[in-house]
Amino acid sequence: KAGVTQTPRYLIKTRGQQVTLSCSPISGHRSVSWYQQTPGQGLQFLFEYFSETQRNKGNFPGRFSGRQFSNSRSEMNVSTLELGDSALYLCASSLDQGIGYEQYFGPGTRLTVT
Amino acid sequence: KQEVTQIPAALSVPEGENLVLNCSFTDSAIYNLQWFRQDPGKGLTSLLLIQSSQREQTSGRLNASLDKSSGRSTLYIAASQPGDSATYLCAVLAKAAGNKLTFGGGTRVLVKP
């Protein structure tokens, strides 16, 4: 069974631009979560989608948004990029979020904002 | 608010020595705890998942224990190898955190040949 895939793997953008990252979960998984990893803040939760609905949201500004499609694939969008948005963005999928479900992570998208 | 701490932040051991990695969390109302491995610039690889009702889980040279009452988990790696060099992260899934994983800062491990 294929793992979680994320595209693109690397991205360089300029301040003020916007970016869209994509995540394809493991087949059969319906929950997709997004995390931001930086050297200073570590891994921080962005949001979680389940059955095309945002079920949980972390403490990030409204510039960060996401969505999930009927095939469970998910995208996250960051508008008006800032230098501080440079990070590794990780996507995780699970059968469901809650009791007992293991989360599987993708390889991440490395975003560099210049 | 759930907080997860991993001490030490870095660890260096000679090959063959057993590794002991610690994780502590503040809210014992958790569903499960997961240990991950991360190689530089890569994603997270799940190592072990311990349900809140379990005391330990084992996979090959890895053994993880969970003591919910004291808010602690320990990951043991037996007979370490240079290939075990990586950052190890623990994360808890707790209702108080809104069903999202809360991560510790990680322990960076170097196994010297």
Coordinates of N, CA, C and O in Angstrom, one line a residue, chain B residues 13-97:
Chain B
V13 N 26.1 8.3 21.9 CA 26.5 7.1 22.6 C 27.3 6.3 21.6 O 27.2 6.4 20.4
P14 N 28.2 5.4 22.2 CA 29.0 4.5 21.3 C 28.1 3.4 20.8 O 27.1 3.0 21.4
E15 N 28.4 2.9 19.6 CA 27.7 1.8 19.0 C 27.6 0.6 20.0 O 28.6 0.3 20.7
G16 N 26.5 0.0 20.1 CA 26.3 -1.2 20.9 C 25.6 -0.9 22.3 O 25.1 -1.8 22.9
E17 N 25.7 0.4 22.6 CA 25.1 0.8 23.9 C 23.6 0.9 23.8 O 23.1 1.2 22.7
N18 N 22.9 0.6 24.8 CA 21.4 0.8 24.8 C 21.0 2.2 24.9 O 21.6 3.0 25.7
L19 N 20.0 2.6 24.2 CA 19.5 4.0 24.2 C 18.3 4.1 25.1 O 17.4 3.2 25.0
V20 N 18.2 5.2 25.9 CA 17.0 5.4 26.7 C 16.5 6.8 26.4 O 17.2 7.8 26.8
L21 N 15.4 7.0 25.8 CA 14.8 8.3 25.5 C 13.6 8.6 26.3 O 12.7 7.7 26.4
N22 N 13.5 9.8 26.9 CA 12.4 10.1 27.8 C 11.4 11.1 27.2 O 11.8 12.0 26.4
C23 N 10.2 10.9 27.6 CA 9.1 11.8 27.1 C 8.2 12.0 28.3 O 7.8 11.0 29.0
S24 N 7.8 13.3 28.6 CA 6.9 13.5 29.7 C 5.8 14.4 29.2 O 6.0 15.3 28.3
F25 N 4.6 14.2 29.7 CA 3.4 15.0 29.3 C 2.6 15.5 30.5 O 2.6 14.8 31.5
T26 N 1.9 16.6 30.4 CA 1.3 17.2 31.5 C -0.1 16.7 31.8 O -0.6 16.7 32.9
D27 N -0.8 16.3 30.7 CA -2.2 15.9 30.9 C -2.3 14.4 30.6 O -2.1 14.0 29.5
S28 N -2.7 13.7 31.7 CA -2.7 12.2 31.5 C -4.0 11.7 30.8 O -4.1 10.5 30.5
A29 N -4.9 12.6 30.4 CA -6.1 12.1 29.7 C -5.8 12.0 28.2 O -6.1 12.9 27.4
I30 N -5.1 11.0 27.9 CA -4.6 10.8 26.5 C -5.3 9.5 25.9 O -5.7 8.6 26.6
Y31 N -5.4 9.6 24.6 CA -5.9 8.4 23.9 C -4.7 7.4 23.6 O -4.8 6.2 23.8
N32 N -3.6 8.0 23.1 CA -2.4 7.2 22.8 C -1.2 8.1 22.8 O -1.3 9.3 22.8
L33 N -0.1 7.4 22.7 CA 1.2 8.1 22.6 C 2.0 7.4 21.4 O 2.0 6.2 21.3
Q34 N 2.6 8.2 20.6 CA 3.3 7.7 19.4 C 4.7 8.2 19.4 O 5.0 9.3 19.7
W35 N 5.6 7.2 19.1 CA 7.0 7.6 18.9 C 7.4 7.6 17.4 O 7.0 6.7 16.7
F36 N 8.1 8.6 17.0 CA 8.5 8.8 15.7 C 10.0 9.0 15.5 O 10.7 9.4 16.5
R37 N 10.5 8.6 14.4 CA 11.9 8.9 14.0 C 11.9 9.9 12.8 O 11.0 9.8 11.9
Q38 N 12.8 10.8 12.9 CA 12.9 11.8 11.8 C 14.4 11.9 11.4 O 15.2 12.3 12.2
D39 N 14.7 11.6 10.1 CA 16.0 11.8 9.6 C 16.1 13.2 9.1 O 15.1 13.8 8.7
P40 N 17.3 13.8 9.0 CA 17.4 15.2 8.6 C 16.7 15.6 7.3 O 16.9 14.9 6.3
G41 N 15.8 16.6 7.4 CA 15.1 17.0 6.2 C 14.0 16.1 5.7 O 13.5 16.4 4.6
K42 N 13.7 15.1 6.5 CA 12.7 14.1 6.0 C 11.5 14.2 6.8 O 11.4 14.9 7.8
G43 N 10.5 13.4 6.4 CA 9.2 13.3 7.2 C 9.4 12.4 8.4 O 10.5 12.0 8.8
L44 N 8.3 12.1 9.1 CA 8.3 11.3 10.3 C 8.0 9.9 10.0 O 7.0 9.6 9.2
T45 N 8.7 9.0 10.6 CA 8.4 7.5 10.5 C 7.9 7.1 11.8 O 8.6 7.2 12.8
S46 N 6.7 6.5 11.8 CA 6.1 6.0 13.0 C 6.9 4.7 13.5 O 7.1 3.8 12.7
L47 N 7.3 4.8 14.8 CA 8.0 3.6 15.3 C 7.1 2.7 16.2 O 7.0 1.5 16.0
L48 N 6.4 3.3 17.1 CA 5.5 2.6 18.0 C 4.3 3.4 18.4 O 4.5 4.7 18.6
L49 N 3.2 2.8 18.6 CA 2.0 3.4 19.1 C 1.6 2.7 20.3 O 1.4 1.5 20.3
I50 N 1.4 3.4 21.4 CA 0.9 2.8 22.7 C -0.4 3.4 23.0 O -0.6 4.6 23.2
Q51 N -1.4 2.5 23.1 CA -2.7 3.0 23.5 C -2.7 3.3 25.0 O -1.9 2.8 25.8
S52 N -3.7 4.1 25.4 CA -3.7 4.6 26.8 C -3.9 3.4 27.8 O -3.5 3.5 28.9
S53 N -4.5 2.3 27.3 CA -4.7 1.2 28.2 C -3.5 0.2 28.3 O -3.6 -0.7 29.0
Q54 N -2.5 0.5 27.5 CA -1.4 -0.4 27.4 C -0.2 0.2 28.3 O -0.1 1.4 28.5
R55 N 0.7 -0.7 28.7 CA 1.8 -0.3 29.5 C 3.1 -0.3 28.6 O 4.0 0.5 29.0
E56 N 3.1 -1.1 27.6 CA 4.3 -1.1 26.7 C 4.0 -1.7 25.4 O 3.0 -2.4 25.2
Q57 N 4.9 -1.4 24.4 CA 4.8 -1.9 23.1 C 6.2 -2.3 22.7 O 7.2 -1.5 23.0
T58 N 6.4 -3.3 21.9 CA 7.7 -3.7 21.4 C 7.7 -4.0 19.9 O 6.7 -4.5 19.4
S59 N 8.8 -3.6 19.3 CA 9.0 -3.9 17.9 C 10.5 -4.1 17.7 O 11.2 -3.1 17.7
G60 N 10.9 -5.3 17.5 CA 12.3 -5.6 17.3 C 13.2 -5.1 18.4 O 12.9 -5.5 19.6
R61 N 14.1 -4.3 18.1 CA 15.0 -3.7 19.2 C 14.4 -2.6 20.0 O 15.0 -2.1 20.9
L62 N 13.2 -2.2 19.6 CA 12.5 -1.1 20.2 C 11.5 -1.5 21.2 O 10.7 -2.5 21.0
N63 N 11.5 -0.8 22.4 CA 10.5 -1.1 23.4 C 10.1 0.3 24.0 O 10.9 1.1 24.4
A64 N 8.8 0.5 24.0 CA 8.3 1.8 24.6 C 7.4 1.5 25.7 O 6.5 0.6 25.6
S65 N 7.5 2.2 26.8 CA 6.7 2.0 28.0 C 5.8 3.3 28.2 O 6.2 4.4 27.7
L66 N 4.7 3.1 28.9 CA 3.8 4.2 29.1 C 3.3 4.2 30.6 O 2.8 3.1 31.0
D67 N 3.5 5.3 31.3 CA 3.0 5.4 32.6 C 2.1 6.6 32.6 O 2.6 7.8 32.8
K68 N 0.8 6.4 32.4 CA -0.1 7.6 32.3 C -0.2 8.4 33.6 O -0.2 9.6 33.6
S69 N -0.2 7.7 34.7 CA -0.4 8.4 36.0 C 0.7 9.4 36.3 O 0.5 10.4 36.9
S70 N 2.0 9.0 35.9 CA 3.1 9.9 36.1 C 3.4 10.8 34.9 O 4.2 11.7 34.9
G71 N 2.6 10.6 33.8 CA 2.8 11.4 32.6 C 4.2 11.1 31.9 O 4.8 12.1 31.5
R72 N 4.6 9.8 31.8 CA 5.9 9.5 31.3 C 5.8 8.4 30.3 O 5.1 7.4 30.4
S73 N 6.7 8.5 29.3 CA 6.9 7.4 28.4 C 8.4 7.3 28.1 O 9.1 8.3 28.1
T74 N 8.9 6.1 28.0 CA 10.3 5.8 27.7 C 10.5 4.9 26.5 O 9.8 3.9 26.4
L75 N 11.3 5.3 25.6 CA 11.7 4.5 24.4 C 13.1 3.9 24.6 O 14.0 4.7 24.9
Y76 N 13.1 2.6 24.6 CA 14.4 1.9 24.7 C 14.8 1.3 23.4 O 14.0 0.7 22.7
I77 N 16.0 1.6 23.0 CA 16.6 1.0 21.7 C 17.8 0.2 22.2 O 18.8 0.7 22.7
A78 N 17.6 -1.1 22.0 CA 18.7 -2.0 22.4 C 19.8 -2.1 21.3 O 19.6 -2.0 20.1
A79 N 21.0 -2.3 21.9 CA 22.2 -2.5 21.0 C 22.2 -1.5 19.8 O 22.1 -1.9 18.7
S80 N 22.4 -0.2 20.2 CA 22.3 0.8 19.2 C 23.3 0.6 18.0 O 24.4 0.1 18.2
Q81 N 22.9 1.1 16.9 CA 23.7 1.0 15.6 C 23.9 2.4 15.1 O 23.0 3.3 15.3
P82 N 24.9 2.7 14.3 CA 25.0 4.0 13.6 C 23.8 4.4 12.8 O 23.4 5.6 12.8
G83 N 23.1 3.5 12.3 CA 21.9 3.7 11.5 C 20.7 4.2 12.4 O 19.7 4.7 11.9
D84 N 20.9 4.1 13.7 CA 19.8 4.6 14.6 C 20.0 6.1 14.8 O 19.1 6.7 15.5
S85 N 21.0 6.7 14.3 CA 21.2 8.2 14.5 C 20.1 8.9 13.7 O 19.9 8.7 12.5
A86 N 19.4 9.7 14.5 CA 18.2 10.4 14.0 C 17.7 11.3 15.1 O 18.2 11.2 16.2
T87 N 16.6 12.0 14.8 CA 15.9 12.7 15.9 C 14.6 11.8 16.2 O 13.9 11.4 15.3
Y88 N 14.4 11.6 17.5 CA 13.2 10.8 17.9 C 12.2 11.8 18.6 O 12.6 12.5 19.5
L89 N 11.0 11.7 18.2 CA 10.0 12.6 18.7 C 8.8 11.7 19.3 O 8.5 10.7 18.8
C90 N 8.3 12.2 20.4 CA 7.1 11.6 20.9 C 6.0 12.6 20.8 O 6.2 13.8 20.7
A91 N 4.8 12.0 20.6 CA 3.6 12.8 20.5 C 2.4 12.2 21.2 O 2.3 10.9 21.1
V92 N 1.6 13.0 21.8 CA 0.4 12.4 22.4 C -0.9 12.9 21.7 O -0.9 14.0 21.2
L93 N -1.9 12.0 21.8 CA -3.2 12.4 21.2 C -4.1 12.5 22.4 O -4.4 11.5 23.1
A94 N -4.5 13.7 22.7 CA -5.3 13.9 24.0 C -6.5 14.7 23.6 O -6.5 15.6 22.8
K95 N -7.6 14.4 24.3 CA -8.9 15.1 24.1 C -8.7 16.6 24.4 O -9.3 17.4 23.8
A96 N -7.9 16.9 25.4 CA -7.8 18.3 25.9 C -7.1 19.1 24.8 O -7.2 20.4 24.7
A97 N -6.4 18.5 23.9 CA -5.7 19.2 22.8 C -6.5 19.1 21.5 O -6.0 19.4 20.5

